[in-house]
mmCIF file of C-alpha atoms in Angstrom:
data_model
loop_
_atom_site.group_PDB
_atom_site.id
_atom_site.type_symbol
_atom_site.label_atom_id
_atom_site.label_comp_id
_atom_site.label_asym_id
_atom_site.label_seq_id
_atom_site.Cartn_x
_atom_site.Cartn_y
_atom_site.Cartn_z
ATOM 1 C CA MET A 60 0.040 -0.031 0.026
ATOM 2 C CA ALA A 61 2.987 2.284 -0.097
ATOM 3 C CA GLY A 62 2.119 3.470 -3.650
ATOM 4 C CA THR A 63 -1.279 4.822 -2.543
ATOM 5 C CA LEU A 64 0.317 6.434 0.602
ATOM 6 C CA LEU A 65 2.852 8.208 -1.828
ATOM 7 C CA MET A 66 0.068 9.212 -4.248
ATOM 8 C CA LEU A 67 -1.808 10.822 -1.347
ATOM 9 C CA GLN A 68 1.252 12.447 -0.059
ATOM 10 C CA GLY A 69 1.834 13.955 -3.615
ATOM 11 C CA SER A 70 -1.726 15.434 -3.138
ATOM 12 C CA GLY A 71 -0.684 17.180 0.044
ATOM 13 C CA TRP A 72 -1.700 14.658 2.610
ATOM 14 C CA ASP A 73 0.197 13.659 5.707
ATOM 15 C CA ILE A 74 0.944 9.986 5.689
ATOM 16 C CA HIS A 75 1.642 7.563 8.571
ATOM 17 C CA TYR A 76 3.352 4.013 8.719
ATOM 18 C CA PHE A 77 2.461 1.501 11.379
ATOM 19 C CA ASN A 78 3.507 -2.157 11.439
ATOM 20 C CA VAL A 79 1.459 -3.823 14.266
ATOM 21 C CA ALA A 80 3.918 -6.654 14.797
ATOM 22 C CA ASN A 81 7.745 -6.226 15.045
ATOM 23 C CA GLY A 82 8.757 -9.160 12.664
ATOM 24 C CA ASN A 83 10.866 -10.846 15.372
ATOM 25 C CA MET A 84 10.067 -14.378 14.157
ATOM 26 C CA GLY A 85 10.987 -13.802 10.586
ATOM 27 C CA SER A 86 14.388 -15.514 10.433
ATOM 28 C CA MET A 87 15.935 -18.967 10.360
ATOM 29 C CA THR A 88 19.251 -17.647 11.804
ATOM 30 C CA ILE A 89 18.882 -14.417 13.776
ATOM 31 C CA PRO A 90 17.498 -14.754 17.394
ATOM 32 C CA PRO A 91 14.132 -12.992 17.927
ATOM 33 C CA VAL A 92 15.249 -10.201 20.341
ATOM 34 C CA LYS A 93 17.980 -9.158 17.776
ATOM 35 C CA LEU A 94 15.772 -9.598 14.739
ATOM 36 C CA ALA A 95 13.239 -7.158 16.264
ATOM 37 C CA ARG A 96 15.958 -4.579 16.373
ATOM 38 C CA VAL A 97 16.914 -5.334 12.739
ATOM 39 C CA ARG A 98 13.318 -5.169 11.670
ATOM 40 C CA ARG A 99 12.807 -1.957 13.451
ATOM 41 C CA ALA A 100 15.801 -0.326 11.775
ATOM 42 C CA GLU A 101 14.617 -1.604 8.333
ATOM 43 C CA ALA A 102 11.171 -0.340 8.850
ATOM 44 C CA ARG A 103 12.435 3.166 9.938
ATOM 45 C CA ALA A 104 14.653 3.250 6.896
ATOM 46 C CA ALA A 105 11.527 2.397 4.674
ATOM 47 C CA CYS A 106 9.598 5.025 6.352
ATOM 48 C CA LYS A 107 12.214 7.658 5.813
ATOM 49 C CA ILE A 108 12.213 7.059 2.079
ATOM 50 C CA LEU A 109 8.371 7.357 2.072
ATOM 51 C CA ASP A 110 8.739 10.475 4.276
ATOM 52 C CA ALA A 111 5.950 9.224 6.566
ATOM 53 C CA THR A 112 5.331 9.511 10.203
ATOM 54 C CA TRP A 113 6.588 6.218 12.038
ATOM 55 C CA HIS A 114 4.678 4.490 14.619
ATOM 56 C CA ALA A 115 6.383 1.695 16.729
ATOM 57 C CA SER A 116 5.121 -1.809 16.637
ATOM 58 C CA ILE A 117 3.134 -3.077 19.567
ATOM 59 C CA CYS A 118 3.570 -6.782 19.651
ATOM 60 C CA ASN A 119 5.690 -9.783 18.494
ATOM 61 C CA ASP A 120 5.061 -11.854 15.327
ATOM 62 C CA LEU A 121 2.209 -14.457 15.750
ATOM 63 C CA GLU A 122 0.929 -12.505 18.848
ATOM 64 C CA ILE A 123 -1.545 -10.333 16.843
ATOM 65 C CA PHE A 124 -4.862 -11.356 18.619
ATOM 66 C CA TYR A 125 -8.181 -9.803 18.531
ATOM 67 C CA ASP A 126 -8.315 -8.971 22.224
ATOM 68 C CA ASP A 127 -8.784 -6.144 24.640
ATOM 69 C CA ARG A 128 -5.163 -5.137 25.154
ATOM 70 C CA MET A 129 -4.522 -5.091 21.346
ATOM 71 C CA LEU A 130 -7.685 -3.222 20.417
ATOM 72 C CA ARG A 131 -6.850 -0.396 23.126
ATOM 73 C CA ARG A 132 -3.363 0.133 21.693
ATOM 74 C CA VAL A 133 -4.315 0.094 18.050
ATOM 75 C CA CYS A 134 -7.151 2.647 18.912
ATOM 76 C CA GLY A 135 -4.564 4.739 20.791
ATOM 77 C CA VAL A 136 -2.651 5.031 17.551
ATOM 78 C CA ILE A 137 -5.818 5.830 15.521
ATOM 79 C CA ARG A 138 -6.812 8.508 17.936
ATOM 80 C CA SER A 139 -3.324 10.201 18.082
ATOM 81 C CA VAL A 140 -3.341 10.277 14.191
ATOM 82 C CA ALA A 141 -6.934 11.303 13.736
ATOM 83 C CA PRO A 142 -6.980 10.034 10.150
ATOM 84 C CA THR A 143 -9.401 10.718 7.339
ATOM 85 C CA VAL A 144 -8.307 7.490 5.519
ATOM 86 C CA ILE A 145 -7.198 4.173 7.003
ATOM 87 C CA LEU A 146 -5.438 1.765 4.590
ATOM 88 C CA THR A 147 -5.284 -1.758 6.009
ATOM 89 C CA HIS A 148 -5.158 -5.501 5.207
ATOM 90 C CA SER A 149 -7.762 -7.502 3.426
ATOM 91 C CA THR A 150 -10.333 -9.138 5.744
ATOM 92 C CA GLN A 151 -9.518 -12.334 3.886
ATOM 93 C CA ASP A 152 -5.749 -13.214 3.274
ATOM 94 C CA TYR A 153 -3.336 -16.103 3.427
ATOM 95 C CA MET A 154 -1.999 -15.170 6.812
ATOM 96 C CA GLU A 155 -3.992 -14.965 10.089
ATOM 97 C CA ASP A 156 -1.899 -11.940 11.281
ATOM 98 C CA HIS A 157 -2.975 -9.938 8.202
ATOM 99 C CA MET A 158 -6.675 -10.724 8.871
ATOM 100 C CA ILE A 159 -6.642 -10.005 12.460
ATOM 101 C CA THR A 160 -4.819 -6.715 11.934
ATOM 102 C CA ALA A 161 -7.717 -5.722 9.572
ATOM 103 C CA ARG A 162 -10.238 -6.608 12.267
ATOM 104 C CA LEU A 163 -8.367 -4.645 14.880
ATOM 105 C CA ALA A 164 -8.123 -1.587 12.598
ATOM 106 C CA VAL A 165 -11.856 -1.822 11.780
ATOM 107 C CA THR A 166 -13.015 -1.993 15.403
ATOM 108 C CA ALA A 167 -10.476 0.420 16.760
ATOM 109 C CA ALA A 168 -11.561 2.965 14.055
ATOM 110 C CA PHE A 169 -15.201 2.422 15.247
ATOM 111 C CA ALA A 170 -14.123 2.970 18.851
ATOM 112 C CA ARG A 171 -12.190 6.168 17.995
ATOM 113 C CA ALA A 172 -15.246 8.394 18.715
ATOM 114 C CA THR A 173 -16.505 6.637 21.730
ATOM 115 C CA PRO A 174 -15.960 8.836 24.705
ATOM 116 C CA GLY A 175 -16.100 6.140 27.417
ATOM 117 C CA TYR A 176 -13.518 3.926 25.524
ATOM 118 C CA ARG A 177 -10.016 4.126 27.076
ATOM 119 C CA THR A 178 -7.067 3.626 24.920
ATOM 120 C CA ALA A 179 -3.517 2.687 25.941
ATOM 121 C CA PRO A 180 -1.930 5.164 26.210
ATOM 122 C CA SER A 181 -4.985 7.354 26.904
ATOM 123 C CA ARG A 182 -6.021 9.629 24.089
ATOM 124 C CA PRO A 183 -9.089 11.756 23.512
ATOM 125 C CA PRO A 184 -11.911 10.511 21.176
ATOM 126 C CA HIS A 185 -11.558 11.455 17.515
ATOM 127 C CA THR A 186 -15.025 12.406 16.183
ATOM 128 C CA GLY A 187 -14.244 13.170 12.585
ATOM 129 C CA PRO A 188 -15.181 10.790 9.754
ATOM 130 C CA VAL A 189 -12.737 8.038 8.592
ATOM 131 C CA THR A 190 -13.030 6.005 5.499
ATOM 132 C CA ILE A 191 -11.449 2.513 5.540
ATOM 133 C CA TYR A 192 -9.930 0.822 2.657
ATOM 134 C CA HIS A 193 -8.901 -2.836 2.509
ATOM 135 C CA ALA A 194 -5.955 -3.799 0.349
ATOM 136 C CA SER A 195 -5.842 -6.688 -2.110
ATOM 137 C CA PRO A 196 -4.732 -9.823 -0.569
ATOM 138 C CA HIS A 197 -1.558 -11.482 -1.648
ATOM 139 C CA GLY A 198 -2.077 -13.142 -5.041
ATOM 140 C CA MET A 199 -5.599 -11.617 -5.214
ATOM 141 C CA ARG A 200 -7.000 -14.584 -3.404
ATOM 142 C CA ASP A 201 -8.527 -15.459 -0.036
ATOM 143 C CA GLY A 202 -7.325 -18.455 2.127
ATOM 144 C CA LEU A 203 -9.674 -20.680 0.091
ATOM 145 C CA ARG A 204 -8.079 -19.751 -3.162
ATOM 146 C CA ARG A 205 -11.179 -17.653 -4.262
ATOM 147 C CA VAL A 206 -10.387 -14.538 -6.350
ATOM 148 C CA LEU A 207 -11.081 -11.221 -4.643
ATOM 149 C CA ARG A 208 -11.251 -8.507 -7.291
ATOM 150 C CA PRO A 209 -10.449 -4.797 -6.219
ATOM 151 C CA GLY A 210 -13.438 -2.332 -5.943
ATOM 152 C CA ALA A 211 -11.003 0.429 -7.072
ATOM 153 C CA PHE A 212 -7.620 0.984 -8.538
ATOM 154 C CA VAL A 213 -5.010 3.494 -7.635
ATOM 155 C CA ASN A 214 -2.427 4.385 -10.334
ATOM 156 C CA THR A 215 0.968 4.052 -8.708
ATOM 157 C CA THR A 216 3.164 4.244 -11.760
ATOM 158 C CA ALA A 217 4.574 7.582 -10.887
ATOM 159 C CA VAL A 218 5.758 6.524 -7.478
ATOM 160 C CA HIS A 219 6.626 2.911 -8.258
ATOM 161 C CA THR A 220 10.426 3.574 -8.012
ATOM 162 C CA ARG A 221 10.142 4.937 -4.533
ATOM 163 C CA LYS A 222 7.827 2.163 -3.479
ATOM 164 C CA ALA A 223 10.245 -0.408 -4.584
ATOM 165 C CA ALA A 224 13.154 1.402 -2.806
ATOM 166 C CA ALA A 225 11.211 1.350 0.470
ATOM 167 C CA LEU A 226 10.330 -2.261 0.096
ATOM 168 C CA ALA A 227 13.998 -3.014 -0.651
ATOM 169 C CA CYS A 228 14.928 -1.670 2.867
ATOM 170 C CA HIS A 229 13.440 -4.958 4.324
ATOM 171 C CA GLU A 230 16.498 -7.112 3.612
ATOM 172 C CA SER A 231 15.990 -9.500 6.443
ATOM 173 C CA GLN A 232 12.469 -10.136 5.145
ATOM 174 C CA ARG A 233 13.945 -11.159 1.735
ATOM 175 C CA ARG A 234 16.092 -13.818 3.244
ATOM 176 C CA TRP A 235 13.209 -15.187 5.292
ATOM 177 C CA LEU A 236 10.897 -15.269 2.266
ATOM 178 C CA ASP A 237 13.581 -16.979 0.283
ATOM 179 C CA THR A 238 13.808 -19.803 2.700
ATOM 180 C CA THR A 239 10.326 -20.287 3.758
ATOM 181 C CA GLN A 240 8.163 -19.403 0.766
ATOM 182 C CA GLU A 241 10.524 -19.717 -2.349
ATOM 183 C CA MET A 242 10.018 -16.069 -3.112
ATOM 184 C CA ASP A 243 13.535 -15.545 -4.470
ATOM 185 C CA ASP A 244 13.128 -11.809 -4.908
ATOM 186 C CA TYR A 245 10.256 -10.145 -3.066
ATOM 187 C CA VAL A 246 10.761 -6.890 -4.889
ATOM 188 C CA ARG A 247 10.192 -8.640 -8.180
ATOM 189 C CA THR A 248 7.196 -10.373 -6.610
ATOM 190 C CA MET A 249 5.850 -7.053 -5.925
ATOM 191 C CA GLU A 250 6.627 -5.796 -9.377
ATOM 192 C CA ALA A 251 4.652 -8.586 -10.893
ATOM 193 C CA PHE A 252 1.687 -8.055 -8.532
ATOM 194 C CA SER A 253 1.795 -4.361 -9.208
ATOM 195 C CA ARG A 254 1.775 -4.817 -13.107
ATOM 196 C CA SER A 255 -0.966 -7.548 -12.924
ATOM 197 C CA THR A 256 -3.086 -5.225 -10.845
ATOM 198 C CA GLY A 257 -2.504 -2.429 -13.356
ATOM 199 C CA THR A 258 -3.379 -4.680 -16.220
ATOM 200 C CA LEU A 259 -6.632 -5.636 -14.258
ATOM 201 C CA SER A 260 -7.577 -2.034 -14.127
ATOM 202 C CA GLY A 261 -7.301 -1.770 -17.988
ATOM 203 C CA VAL A 262 -5.701 1.551 -17.764
ATOM 204 C CA PHE A 263 -2.669 1.839 -15.490
ATOM 205 C CA ALA A 264 0.895 0.345 -15.898
ATOM 206 C CA HIS A 265 1.150 -0.225 -12.074
ATOM 207 C CA ALA A 266 -1.657 -0.128 -9.612
ATOM 208 C CA GLU A 267 -2.841 -1.083 -6.175
ATOM 209 C CA GLY A 268 -6.347 -2.513 -5.619
ATOM 210 C CA TRP A 269 -8.659 -1.411 -2.848
ATOM 211 C CA ARG A 270 -12.055 -2.254 -1.387
ATOM 212 C CA ARG A 271 -13.990 0.279 0.626
ATOM 213 C CA HIS A 272 -15.361 -0.843 4.008
ATOM 214 C CA LEU A 273 -19.045 -0.287 4.732
ATOM 215 C CA HIS A 274 -19.698 3.258 6.063
ATOM 216 C CA PHE A 275 -21.866 2.645 9.026
ATOM 217 C CA GLY A 276 -20.225 4.189 12.026
ATOM 218 C CA TYR A 277 -17.355 5.657 10.136
ATOM 219 C CA CYS A 278 -18.260 8.089 7.476
ATOM 220 C CA ALA A 279 -21.016 9.297 4.939
ATOM 221 C CA GLU A 280 -22.325 6.627 2.637
ATOM 222 C CA ASP A 281 -20.894 8.110 -0.485
ATOM 223 C CA ALA A 282 -17.579 9.188 1.162
ATOM 224 C CA ASP A 283 -14.595 8.091 -1.008
ATOM 225 C CA PRO A 284 -11.645 10.372 -0.215
ATOM 226 C CA LEU A 285 -9.206 8.487 -2.358
ATOM 227 C CA ARG A 286 -11.411 9.409 -5.344
ATOM 228 C CA ASP A 287 -11.468 13.033 -4.200
ATOM 229 C CA ALA A 288 -7.792 13.257 -3.575
ATOM 230 C CA LEU A 289 -6.407 11.380 -6.589
ATOM 231 C CA GLY A 290 -8.886 12.184 -9.356
ATOM 232 C CA PRO A 291 -7.841 10.395 -12.702
ATOM 233 C CA ASP A 292 -5.356 8.259 -10.764
ATOM 234 C CA TYR A 293 -8.230 6.557 -9.099
ATOM 235 C CA LEU A 294 -10.494 4.136 -11.021
ATOM 236 C CA VAL A 295 -13.613 2.350 -9.672
ATOM 237 C CA SER A 296 -13.851 -1.045 -11.031
ATOM 238 C CA GLY A 297 -16.809 -1.444 -13.551
ATOM 239 C CA GLU A 298 -18.499 -4.180 -11.428
ATOM 240 C CA TYR A 299 -18.523 -1.882 -8.463
ATOM 241 C CA GLU A 300 -20.000 1.148 -10.034
ATOM 242 C CA HIS A 301 -23.557 2.587 -9.206
ATOM 243 C CA GLY A 302 -23.340 1.582 -5.399
ATOM 244 C CA LEU A 303 -22.580 -2.225 -6.053
ATOM 245 C CA GLU A 304 -19.371 -1.870 -3.891
ATOM 246 C CA ASP A 305 -21.535 -1.321 -0.761
ATOM 247 C CA ARG A 306 -23.955 -4.198 -1.276
#
């Protein structure tokens, strides 16, 4: 989703970068405590390339659970940022951590405006509207191999080089993916996914795909700030036109 962040930044928006987990389990050779430090440095380097505000991770790998503690911490980040847009994972993906992160983001965004809900650390409620977008799952499929088509596409062609540079900062992740998932070059994997999403749009060379979350409790029914901010670089999929996206 770095391409969409960069496109928003180019339209004058402030962007934020938040990895919920610290990546400490992603190595066959580096001990978890050391790896958390390595991953933190890599994330901050990527964040610097994106010129985004960085937020520290709040748990270890494989410890992203939909529970009270995690929800209060994620909501604390959301209230501190007071976002207009939240870009998060697909609710269906190949990895449970991704799906639970999406659930946490959705519920925490809902709780952002509830005065009686206490966050950790404590932050005042944020009552402004927020629109949630879910990214395409890896490989455009859910955990049962079913294809999930984007509801809209963002043209990331102009920022693709910066996106790739930021991704390349995660060198320890490359080694982990090589060993465990036979992804010999994760930047090239991203390139292929980016181009295939662009081809799916029928217009863009590189693209990221998004689906809007239901508006109840978050924003107006017709709110689509990516459309408003990005203009011709935002394309609603034909099958989602005329309100079908929200059915």
